[in-house]
Amino acid sequence: MTQPSPDRPVVAEEEICGVEQDDAVIGRALRRSLVVFVALAGAVAAVAYWAWPTPASPVIRETQLAKVQTRETGAATAPQVKFTDVTAAAGIRFVHENAAHGEKLLPETMGGGCAFFDFDNDGDQDILLVNSLRRWPWDEQAAAAGEAKTALYQNDGAGNFTDVSEGSGLDVSLYGMGVAVGDYDNDGLVDVFLSALGRNRLFHNAGDGKFVDVTDKAGVGGEESSWSTCCGWLDYDNDGDLDLFVGNYLEWSRDMDAGQDFQLTGGERAYGRPQNFEGALPYFYRNEGDGRFTEIAEQAGLHIRNPATGVPMAKSLGLAFADVDRDGCIDMIVANDTVQNFLFRNKGDGSFEEIGAVAGIAFDMSGNARGAMGIDVARFREGDALGIAIANFANEMTALYVAYGDRPQFMDEAIATGIGPCSRSQLKFGLFFWDYDLDGRLDLFTANGHLERDINRVQPSQHYQQPPHLFWNCGPQHDTEFLEVTEAECGPDLFAPMVGRGAAYADIDDDGDLDLLVAGVGEPARLLRNDQDLGRKWLRIKLTGTRSNRDAIGAIVELQVNGKKLIRQVAPTRSYISQVELPLTFGLGADGNVQSCRVTWPDGSQQDVNVNGRGSVIEVVESTGQDAA
């Protein structure tokens, strides 16, 4: 029995029972009342239902449907364009060295760049290949290994090359990365800048195949501790001479790298992740017109730091130039590894504004940064569509950001155009737009290759050597705008696996189509001749500036061909730490009827050009002003 609480009154048991009996009587009465109420409500509802008039059924009328025009696209098939490996036959013997002998330091994975340029002014495209080192300086066997040197190859005009490196002044040994070629003093001879791990170098072309190191005089060497990668010449202030942008990758040192425990599955040492290193600020050199340059990156608005930590944000590998908003000032796009990409909009007052995130190119569609390497920008559709393509890491799609008109508002169309799904698996580096089949539409190439030699052991889907990608542009009228090309269309030589890095194109044999050069890491470079025989017309245009910079970098050429508009900009800096030829190649298709050709020079003046022939090279010299359109 429960004992009563001292603070509660004791209630007699019979009183409790009486209360319970009264509640039972009340509950039975309520239930009877509820049953009666429900019955009455049901009766009322039934009477209302039968008494309410039934509405008339609506008259159904058949609507006459408009006739729909369906677009018949047909099945697109890439053309037969064979590429032939002519590396040995053409005289190219270059082998890249990266000093990799077991220590696994991150610079060993990056490779070297390459460039096509006419260093001797004979009208054909010569080759420069950037080398690194056989052994690190601290390696005990470094002296015995000898020096690895940058290589210069002279073209005889028919695609045969002679190694003229020795005694040229370019036969230097450094841990080289990228190359930028441009006539910075407007003397008619193209000069060479090499970026490196350590001090960068500038070589002035003295003629007769000789180059002179003018790094100290010019003031463009940078810091000994820097790791410079992408580099390129542009006239950002439209004053008629070329300025120089140099991107830096990471804050790196041997001790910093070796002191971190990077491992593959199984305990073996792996190459480091860029996320484990701080970013680095770029260099930007303004040309003073007397052979000297002034570094102005910070005052020009190019020093971008993490707003939370103040640490430099950039980890730059890819660089391209374009006037994205059509205001007459050339802008810069920088591909960054594992951090957001940059779009530096030229404000026209000597400074830039970084708008990558606002413009839509900084991240992927989920808002994540990717491992960005190579980059190119071009108006790849007939008309005004501007595309920025960026080569990304393995298991990340190649990006294709597209904007229209003069507003830099981009949307990634990689999936919609067919590039994204096919490119995901490979690790992409060199990348560029080019019209390899001369149909007037720009296609896309990427050089691929992994960082880890043993990657297949831990990731079965990955291989160290990887075949390149070639995407044929079949036009926006098809459901898939870019089709992946296979050996069936281009032959096996193009798709032979390699550890691809830098890549560039040029017409090496003066037949009008574009040939291909791919630089590897720790292996031979590869030269592939385009042997297309499709009977298509072409036009090559070489511009020379007078009031503008002599290379006409930044000039825009617009053709009207068979009622279609083709637009190209002179901007040879593209791909991955590499540079393509300076002349512009236009594929004209089977008919090739050019209605008009207009050049817009960097200063905004326009010049109409009479195009009389097809299948030829036209040299256009900037007018003095009186005869400009």
XYZ file of C-alpha atoms in Angstrom:
629
model
C 0.000 0.000 0.000
C 1.294 3.391 -0.923
C 2.061 5.543 2.023
C 0.441 8.992 2.021
C 2.670 11.920 1.380
C 2.831 14.272 4.303
C 1.989 17.246 2.080
C -1.020 15.697 0.414
C -4.551 15.246 2.170
C -5.863 11.731 2.745
C -9.058 10.981 0.633
C -11.514 8.231 1.643
C -11.716 5.250 -0.801
C -15.508 5.409 -1.089
C -15.262 9.018 -2.226
C -12.970 8.022 -5.062
C -15.341 5.254 -6.193
C -18.300 7.654 -6.228
C -16.506 10.096 -8.447
C -15.573 7.351 -10.920
C -19.218 6.158 -11.138
C -20.470 9.696 -11.907
C -17.849 10.024 -14.734
C -19.005 6.766 -16.298
C -22.625 7.906 -16.448
C -21.635 11.214 -18.075
C -19.435 9.436 -20.667
C -22.267 7.102 -21.762
C -24.597 10.071 -22.251
C -22.071 11.909 -24.406
C -21.526 8.923 -26.685
C -25.279 8.499 -27.270
C -25.587 12.203 -28.144
C -22.674 11.974 -30.636
C -24.234 9.033 -32.478
C -27.502 10.927 -32.883
C -25.652 14.028 -34.155
C -23.692 12.085 -36.785
C -26.866 10.385 -38.020
C -28.680 13.717 -38.440
C -25.688 15.261 -40.283
C -25.620 12.323 -42.715
C -29.318 12.662 -43.467
C -28.977 16.382 -44.187
C -25.988 15.770 -46.512
C -27.907 13.106 -48.465
C -30.890 15.391 -49.031
C -28.582 18.209 -50.184
C -26.753 15.925 -52.656
C -29.947 14.735 -54.375
C -31.512 18.185 -54.400
C -28.447 20.050 -55.827
C -28.628 20.504 -59.640
C -26.038 18.602 -61.708
C -23.831 20.965 -63.801
C -23.783 20.424 -67.541
C -20.711 18.660 -68.964
C -18.328 21.015 -70.833
C -18.222 20.748 -74.609
C -14.882 19.269 -75.721
C -13.501 20.932 -78.832
C -10.409 19.743 -80.728
C -7.672 22.372 -81.056
C -5.820 22.600 -84.352
C -2.081 22.054 -83.603
C 0.575 24.092 -85.357
C 2.944 22.239 -87.622
C 6.351 21.670 -86.022
C 9.513 21.832 -88.122
C 11.992 19.192 -86.992
C 15.716 19.735 -87.481
C 17.380 16.862 -89.254
C 21.012 16.853 -88.126
C 22.154 13.505 -89.404
C 24.990 11.502 -87.943
C 28.247 13.462 -87.722
C 31.453 11.640 -88.640
C 34.933 13.038 -88.135
C 36.965 13.431 -91.342
C 39.903 11.238 -92.290
C 42.985 13.264 -91.362
C 46.123 11.230 -90.834
C 48.897 12.447 -88.534
C 52.355 10.968 -89.083
C 55.102 10.896 -86.459
C 58.050 12.515 -88.247
C 60.162 13.273 -85.162
C 63.200 11.268 -86.212
C 62.786 11.837 -89.952
C 62.569 15.611 -89.400
C 65.785 15.639 -87.350
C 64.349 16.207 -83.860
C 66.494 14.405 -81.271
C 65.413 16.268 -78.135
C 64.889 14.331 -74.899
C 63.562 16.147 -71.853
C 65.433 15.668 -68.569
C 63.778 16.234 -65.194
C 66.432 15.105 -62.658
C 64.144 12.370 -61.299
C 66.263 9.734 -59.587
C 64.167 8.565 -56.651
C 63.836 11.554 -54.347
C 60.428 12.450 -55.863
C 60.413 16.233 -55.731
C 57.397 18.013 -57.200
C 59.198 19.962 -59.997
C 60.158 16.635 -61.595
C 56.519 16.112 -62.633
C 55.964 19.367 -64.507
C 57.898 18.978 -67.761
C 58.977 21.713 -70.143
C 57.329 23.930 -72.689
C 57.843 24.319 -76.427
C 57.442 27.046 -79.011
C 57.185 27.597 -82.751
C 58.746 30.865 -83.924
C 60.643 32.278 -86.903
C 63.906 33.238 -85.202
C 65.836 33.765 -88.472
C 63.127 35.672 -90.401
C 63.138 33.301 -93.362
C 59.373 32.799 -93.356
C 59.151 29.327 -91.834
C 58.564 28.106 -88.310
C 61.502 26.990 -86.179
C 61.309 25.086 -82.877
C 62.493 25.740 -79.346
C 62.259 23.034 -76.662
C 62.834 23.840 -72.992
C 64.902 21.417 -70.912
C 65.476 21.020 -67.198
C 68.311 19.081 -65.501
C 69.809 15.615 -65.646
C 70.659 15.749 -61.938
C 69.846 18.119 -59.109
C 72.845 20.309 -58.155
C 73.135 18.625 -54.744
C 73.263 15.157 -56.331
C 76.775 13.642 -56.043
C 76.557 12.428 -59.653
C 75.488 15.804 -61.061
C 78.875 16.746 -62.531
C 79.360 13.380 -64.184
C 75.893 13.466 -65.724
C 76.629 16.569 -67.778
C 74.222 19.387 -68.525
C 70.807 19.237 -70.125
C 70.263 22.240 -72.382
C 67.462 24.045 -74.142
C 67.347 23.112 -77.830
C 66.906 25.325 -80.915
C 65.990 23.686 -84.249
C 66.110 25.544 -87.577
C 63.529 24.713 -90.257
C 64.602 24.477 -93.905
C 61.081 25.399 -95.053
C 60.039 21.857 -95.902
C 59.705 20.544 -92.358
C 63.290 19.313 -91.975
C 65.110 20.585 -88.906
C 68.748 21.121 -87.944
C 69.898 21.426 -84.340
C 71.553 24.859 -84.148
C 71.578 25.085 -80.358
C 75.330 25.036 -79.850
C 76.740 28.531 -79.868
C 73.330 30.159 -80.296
C 73.299 31.533 -76.770
C 70.145 29.587 -76.012
C 72.123 26.437 -75.203
C 71.876 27.098 -71.484
C 71.390 24.768 -68.547
C 68.730 25.671 -65.999
C 65.701 23.999 -64.478
C 63.591 25.348 -67.321
C 59.800 25.439 -67.397
C 58.081 27.724 -69.901
C 58.877 29.817 -72.961
C 57.561 33.125 -74.325
C 58.840 34.499 -77.631
C 58.204 38.038 -78.814
C 59.919 41.044 -80.379
C 59.999 43.215 -77.261
C 62.171 45.984 -78.814
C 60.466 46.083 -82.244
C 63.713 45.513 -84.146
C 62.237 42.817 -86.391
C 63.928 39.923 -84.561
C 62.004 37.756 -82.133
C 63.440 37.444 -78.603
C 63.154 34.591 -76.082
C 62.158 34.505 -72.403
C 62.546 31.301 -70.360
C 60.798 30.742 -67.035
C 62.445 28.422 -64.553
C 62.682 27.012 -61.076
C 65.108 29.626 -59.873
C 66.185 32.629 -61.901
C 64.395 33.374 -65.173
C 66.276 34.395 -68.341
C 65.710 36.843 -71.210
C 67.659 36.493 -74.484
C 67.852 39.262 -77.055
C 67.978 38.135 -80.675
C 71.127 39.688 -82.146
C 70.644 38.142 -85.628
C 72.728 35.535 -87.450
C 71.342 32.864 -85.136
C 72.829 34.444 -81.997
C 71.054 35.319 -78.755
C 72.479 37.453 -75.945
C 71.499 37.071 -72.295
C 70.137 40.479 -71.228
C 68.356 39.348 -68.052
C 70.216 41.672 -65.711
C 69.958 44.719 -67.964
C 66.256 44.143 -68.529
C 65.522 43.429 -64.865
C 63.299 40.392 -65.454
C 65.202 37.624 -63.642
C 62.909 37.411 -60.621
C 63.967 35.877 -57.321
C 66.337 32.913 -57.034
C 63.771 31.214 -54.795
C 60.867 31.591 -57.246
C 59.275 28.817 -59.271
C 58.043 30.503 -62.465
C 55.849 28.652 -64.938
C 53.503 30.279 -67.486
C 54.761 33.393 -69.244
C 53.712 35.537 -72.177
C 54.141 38.803 -74.059
C 51.288 41.303 -74.465
C 50.841 45.028 -74.960
C 48.551 45.717 -72.013
C 48.746 49.518 -72.276
C 48.640 49.746 -76.110
C 51.777 51.889 -76.224
C 53.317 49.914 -79.077
C 55.752 47.669 -77.193
C 55.395 44.298 -75.506
C 55.089 43.843 -71.754
C 55.656 40.552 -69.939
C 53.526 38.505 -67.532
C 55.182 35.676 -65.560
C 53.093 33.373 -63.386
C 54.603 31.635 -60.362
C 53.463 28.244 -59.128
C 54.294 27.587 -55.461
C 56.496 28.596 -52.571
C 58.807 25.592 -52.855
C 62.117 24.312 -51.546
C 63.774 20.914 -51.431
C 63.642 20.791 -47.632
C 59.979 21.772 -47.584
C 59.108 19.069 -50.116
C 61.285 16.250 -48.783
C 60.175 16.972 -45.218
C 56.564 16.025 -45.948
C 55.406 12.428 -45.872
C 53.735 12.028 -49.272
C 52.914 8.368 -49.902
C 51.317 6.099 -52.433
C 49.267 3.167 -51.234
C 51.762 0.617 -49.954
C 54.096 3.055 -48.239
C 56.246 4.233 -51.168
C 56.980 7.933 -51.424
C 54.732 9.906 -53.764
C 55.028 13.289 -55.394
C 53.611 16.095 -53.286
C 50.209 17.736 -53.516
C 50.039 21.447 -54.387
C 47.548 21.878 -51.537
C 50.441 21.341 -49.114
C 52.319 24.409 -50.398
C 51.477 28.095 -50.282
C 50.685 29.942 -53.492
C 52.928 32.543 -55.096
C 52.459 36.043 -56.494
C 53.140 36.708 -60.211
C 55.577 39.080 -61.877
C 54.353 41.714 -64.317
C 56.962 43.702 -66.221
C 56.128 46.973 -67.974
C 58.312 47.656 -71.004
C 60.001 51.043 -70.636
C 60.992 51.130 -74.304
C 64.757 51.259 -73.733
C 65.472 47.588 -73.114
C 64.533 47.809 -69.449
C 61.410 46.653 -67.622
C 59.735 47.683 -64.367
C 57.975 45.107 -62.185
C 54.476 46.492 -61.402
C 52.360 43.425 -60.518
C 51.104 44.769 -57.188
C 50.208 48.262 -58.389
C 48.565 46.733 -61.479
C 46.165 44.765 -59.257
C 47.653 41.322 -59.913
C 48.537 40.389 -56.320
C 45.582 38.271 -55.201
C 45.672 36.996 -51.619
C 43.447 34.766 -49.552
C 41.162 37.271 -47.775
C 41.158 35.203 -44.578
C 44.884 34.514 -44.254
C 46.642 37.049 -46.489
C 48.582 34.196 -48.145
C 49.139 34.479 -51.930
C 46.348 32.605 -53.677
C 47.704 31.902 -57.169
C 49.211 28.557 -58.174
C 49.571 29.436 -61.831
C 50.252 27.019 -64.697
C 48.241 28.190 -67.717
C 48.068 31.634 -69.344
C 46.084 33.079 -72.242
C 45.263 36.571 -73.508
C 42.054 37.885 -75.095
C 39.892 40.980 -75.183
C 36.952 39.276 -73.472
C 34.750 42.380 -73.190
C 35.704 44.005 -76.500
C 36.785 47.298 -75.011
C 40.047 47.419 -76.955
C 42.218 46.394 -73.991
C 43.649 42.891 -73.798
C 42.718 40.851 -70.715
C 44.529 37.937 -69.050
C 43.164 34.524 -68.036
C 45.226 32.421 -65.616
C 44.624 28.728 -64.903
C 45.476 27.888 -61.286
C 46.131 24.442 -59.848
C 43.707 23.456 -57.024
C 42.645 27.083 -56.409
C 40.278 29.333 -58.324
C 41.136 30.522 -61.827
C 41.646 34.234 -62.480
C 40.249 36.545 -65.119
C 42.130 39.835 -64.993
C 40.000 42.447 -66.760
C 42.090 45.251 -68.186
C 40.581 48.507 -66.903
C 42.464 50.590 -69.469
C 44.142 52.781 -66.857
C 47.223 50.628 -66.314
C 45.562 48.282 -63.857
C 43.508 45.091 -63.803
C 40.481 43.857 -61.874
C 40.210 40.161 -60.980
C 36.663 39.004 -61.877
C 37.049 35.228 -62.290
C 34.341 34.259 -59.815
C 31.904 36.931 -61.022
C 32.526 35.950 -64.660
C 31.923 32.259 -63.917
C 35.327 30.741 -64.755
C 36.849 30.448 -61.264
C 35.272 27.122 -60.261
C 33.388 24.125 -61.596
C 29.581 23.984 -61.602
C 29.574 22.783 -57.990
C 31.698 25.688 -56.806
C 34.887 23.651 -56.431
C 38.377 24.563 -57.629
C 40.033 22.064 -59.978
C 43.583 21.078 -60.834
C 43.914 23.428 -63.807
C 46.917 23.127 -66.146
C 46.716 24.312 -69.772
C 44.372 26.930 -71.208
C 43.214 28.535 -74.436
C 40.610 31.095 -75.429
C 39.010 31.579 -78.834
C 35.813 32.434 -80.678
C 35.240 28.805 -81.573
C 31.746 29.114 -83.040
C 30.789 31.036 -86.129
C 29.936 34.454 -84.763
C 30.507 35.844 -81.319
C 30.709 32.873 -78.901
C 33.899 33.147 -76.845
C 35.181 29.930 -75.301
C 37.751 29.459 -72.535
C 38.951 25.860 -72.414
C 40.961 24.652 -69.407
C 42.709 21.293 -69.058
C 42.165 19.799 -65.605
C 43.504 16.946 -63.476
C 42.585 13.263 -63.796
C 38.944 12.481 -62.976
C 38.067 16.130 -63.643
C 36.529 17.207 -66.929
C 38.152 19.628 -69.313
C 36.248 22.885 -68.833
C 34.651 24.860 -71.675
C 33.372 28.193 -70.393
C 31.319 30.061 -73.012
C 30.142 33.686 -73.175
C 28.359 35.669 -75.881
C 28.750 39.227 -77.091
C 30.855 41.640 -75.088
C 29.728 40.591 -71.597
C 32.187 38.295 -69.766
C 29.477 36.072 -68.260
C 30.518 32.473 -68.805
C 28.747 29.136 -68.423
C 30.565 25.793 -68.490
C 29.275 23.938 -71.554
C 31.739 21.037 -71.378
C 29.025 18.443 -70.794
C 26.560 19.879 -73.298
C 29.163 20.035 -76.073
C 30.475 16.493 -75.479
C 33.964 17.450 -74.275
C 33.353 16.869 -70.582
C 32.448 13.172 -70.310
C 35.120 12.024 -72.781
C 37.894 14.034 -71.124
C 37.270 13.124 -67.500
C 39.591 10.155 -67.067
C 42.852 11.593 -68.429
C 45.261 13.995 -66.704
C 45.389 16.947 -69.105
C 48.189 19.510 -69.606
C 48.770 21.226 -72.980
C 45.532 22.372 -74.631
C 44.572 24.548 -77.585
C 41.945 25.334 -80.200
C 42.974 24.752 -83.834
C 41.347 23.963 -87.172
C 43.184 20.770 -88.044
C 40.831 19.792 -90.910
C 40.453 23.307 -92.417
C 36.656 23.316 -92.329
C 36.500 26.752 -90.658
C 35.536 25.438 -87.212
C 38.011 25.334 -84.331
C 38.688 21.909 -82.880
C 40.323 21.074 -79.512
C 43.515 19.161 -78.633
C 44.920 18.138 -75.242
C 48.238 16.499 -74.333
C 47.863 14.065 -71.450
C 50.037 12.200 -68.958
C 50.107 11.392 -65.245
C 52.534 12.466 -62.514
C 53.241 9.073 -60.942
C 55.053 6.362 -62.863
C 53.387 3.670 -60.709
C 49.901 5.174 -60.718
C 48.371 2.124 -62.415
C 49.316 -0.031 -59.432
C 47.129 1.988 -57.079
C 44.536 3.323 -59.571
C 43.799 0.724 -62.262
C 41.968 3.297 -64.405
C 45.089 5.510 -64.654
C 48.341 5.137 -66.598
C 51.558 7.142 -66.518
C 51.717 7.482 -70.296
C 48.372 8.491 -71.772
C 47.116 9.107 -75.314
C 46.207 12.692 -76.222
C 42.662 13.828 -76.926
C 41.465 15.335 -80.195
C 37.925 16.667 -80.416
C 36.476 17.493 -83.824
C 34.084 20.444 -83.925
C 31.140 19.276 -86.035
C 29.118 22.440 -85.392
C 26.420 23.516 -82.914
C 23.641 22.157 -85.134
C 24.455 18.662 -83.872
C 23.381 17.302 -80.506
C 27.051 16.787 -79.608
C 29.123 19.689 -80.874
C 32.532 18.071 -80.278
C 33.219 14.453 -81.203
C 36.156 12.521 -79.800
C 38.415 11.481 -82.687
C 39.860 7.958 -82.750
C 42.616 6.055 -84.531
C 40.103 5.116 -87.221
C 40.033 8.766 -88.370
C 43.593 9.965 -87.624
C 45.805 6.886 -87.427
C 47.778 5.418 -84.513
C 50.715 7.871 -84.411
C 48.687 10.722 -82.943
C 47.333 8.587 -80.123
C 50.525 6.823 -79.065
C 50.631 7.182 -75.246
C 53.212 9.551 -73.754
C 53.696 11.695 -70.651
C 52.510 14.820 -72.440
C 53.028 18.338 -71.122
C 53.641 21.356 -73.381
C 52.035 21.387 -76.835
C 52.021 23.776 -79.803
C 51.050 23.923 -83.475
C 52.419 25.457 -86.685
C 52.549 24.836 -90.412
C 56.066 23.365 -90.619
C 56.063 22.428 -94.307
C 54.188 25.320 -95.945
C 51.244 23.203 -97.112
C 48.590 25.238 -95.301
C 47.546 22.767 -92.619
C 48.663 22.740 -89.004
C 51.213 20.301 -87.635
C 51.686 19.356 -84.011
C 54.525 19.387 -81.456
C 54.146 17.748 -78.031
C 56.777 17.974 -75.279
C 56.985 15.251 -72.652
C 58.461 14.966 -69.190
C 61.574 12.823 -68.950
C 61.139 11.534 -72.507
C 61.522 12.577 -76.165
C 59.422 15.316 -77.732
C 57.128 14.271 -80.559
C 56.547 16.056 -83.904
C 53.465 14.993 -85.886
C 52.871 16.058 -89.480
C 49.319 16.751 -90.609
C 48.761 14.745 -93.807
C 45.152 15.748 -94.475
C 44.064 15.481 -98.089
C 40.503 16.787 -97.985
C 40.807 19.303 -100.819
C 39.870 22.225 -98.596
C 40.988 25.797 -99.059
C 42.899 27.833 -96.502
C 44.279 31.279 -95.846
C 47.226 32.227 -93.637
C 47.662 35.820 -92.486
C 50.855 37.263 -91.034
C 50.455 40.713 -89.455
C 53.213 43.254 -88.862
C 52.594 46.251 -86.656
C 54.052 49.712 -87.248
C 52.300 51.928 -84.732
C 51.313 48.798 -82.786
C 53.819 46.254 -81.482
C 55.632 44.646 -84.390
C 54.251 41.144 -83.651
C 50.708 42.621 -83.748
C 49.856 40.694 -80.574
C 46.302 41.649 -79.644
C 45.174 42.380 -83.226
C 41.920 40.788 -84.381
C 41.234 39.469 -87.886
C 37.644 38.946 -89.048
C 36.770 37.095 -92.245
C 33.410 36.768 -93.947
C 33.509 33.351 -95.623
C 30.491 32.001 -97.486
C 28.279 34.241 -95.356
C 29.851 33.085 -92.084
C 31.979 35.122 -89.698
C 35.362 33.768 -88.557
C 37.222 35.696 -85.854
C 40.794 35.085 -84.673
C 43.030 37.119 -82.364
C 46.824 37.227 -82.547
C 47.684 35.753 -79.146
C 50.274 32.960 -79.444
C 50.603 32.416 -75.672
C 48.387 29.430 -74.859
C 48.437 25.727 -74.042
C 50.701 24.804 -71.091
C 53.901 26.886 -70.697
C 54.164 26.943 -74.511
C 53.569 29.149 -77.534
C 52.099 28.513 -80.980
C 53.148 30.167 -84.242
C 52.389 33.824 -84.840
C 50.572 33.655 -88.245
C 46.829 32.976 -88.190
C 45.440 30.033 -90.166
C 41.859 30.117 -91.451
C 40.277 26.968 -92.826
C 37.896 27.931 -95.631
C 36.218 24.602 -96.338
C 35.576 23.219 -99.794
C 34.417 26.482 -101.397
C 36.411 29.084 -99.529
C 34.766 32.189 -100.901
C 36.139 35.088 -98.820
C 33.835 38.086 -99.061
C 35.834 40.397 -96.798
C 38.813 40.582 -94.451
C 39.186 43.233 -91.770
C 42.025 43.741 -89.293
C 41.454 45.591 -86.036
C 44.846 46.630 -84.708
C 45.594 46.895 -80.966
C 45.071 50.670 -81.006
C 41.536 50.207 -82.362
C 42.162 51.306 -85.938
C 40.695 49.104 -88.653
C 42.148 48.092 -91.998
C 40.352 46.267 -94.795
C 42.435 43.755 -96.717
C 41.866 42.588 -100.282
C 42.009 38.773 -100.370
C 42.651 37.725 -103.955
C 43.823 34.172 -103.501
C 43.191 31.122 -101.406
C 45.754 28.585 -100.369
C 48.291 31.327 -99.769
C 50.001 33.401 -97.117
C 49.072 37.081 -96.945
C 51.350 39.525 -95.163
C 49.571 42.601 -93.850
C 51.523 45.622 -92.644
C 49.705 48.081 -90.415
C 48.756 51.215 -92.327
C 50.244 54.535 -91.306
C 46.841 56.001 -90.580
C 45.836 57.731 -93.791
C 44.507 54.561 -95.441
C 43.043 52.864 -92.377
C 39.361 51.990 -92.639
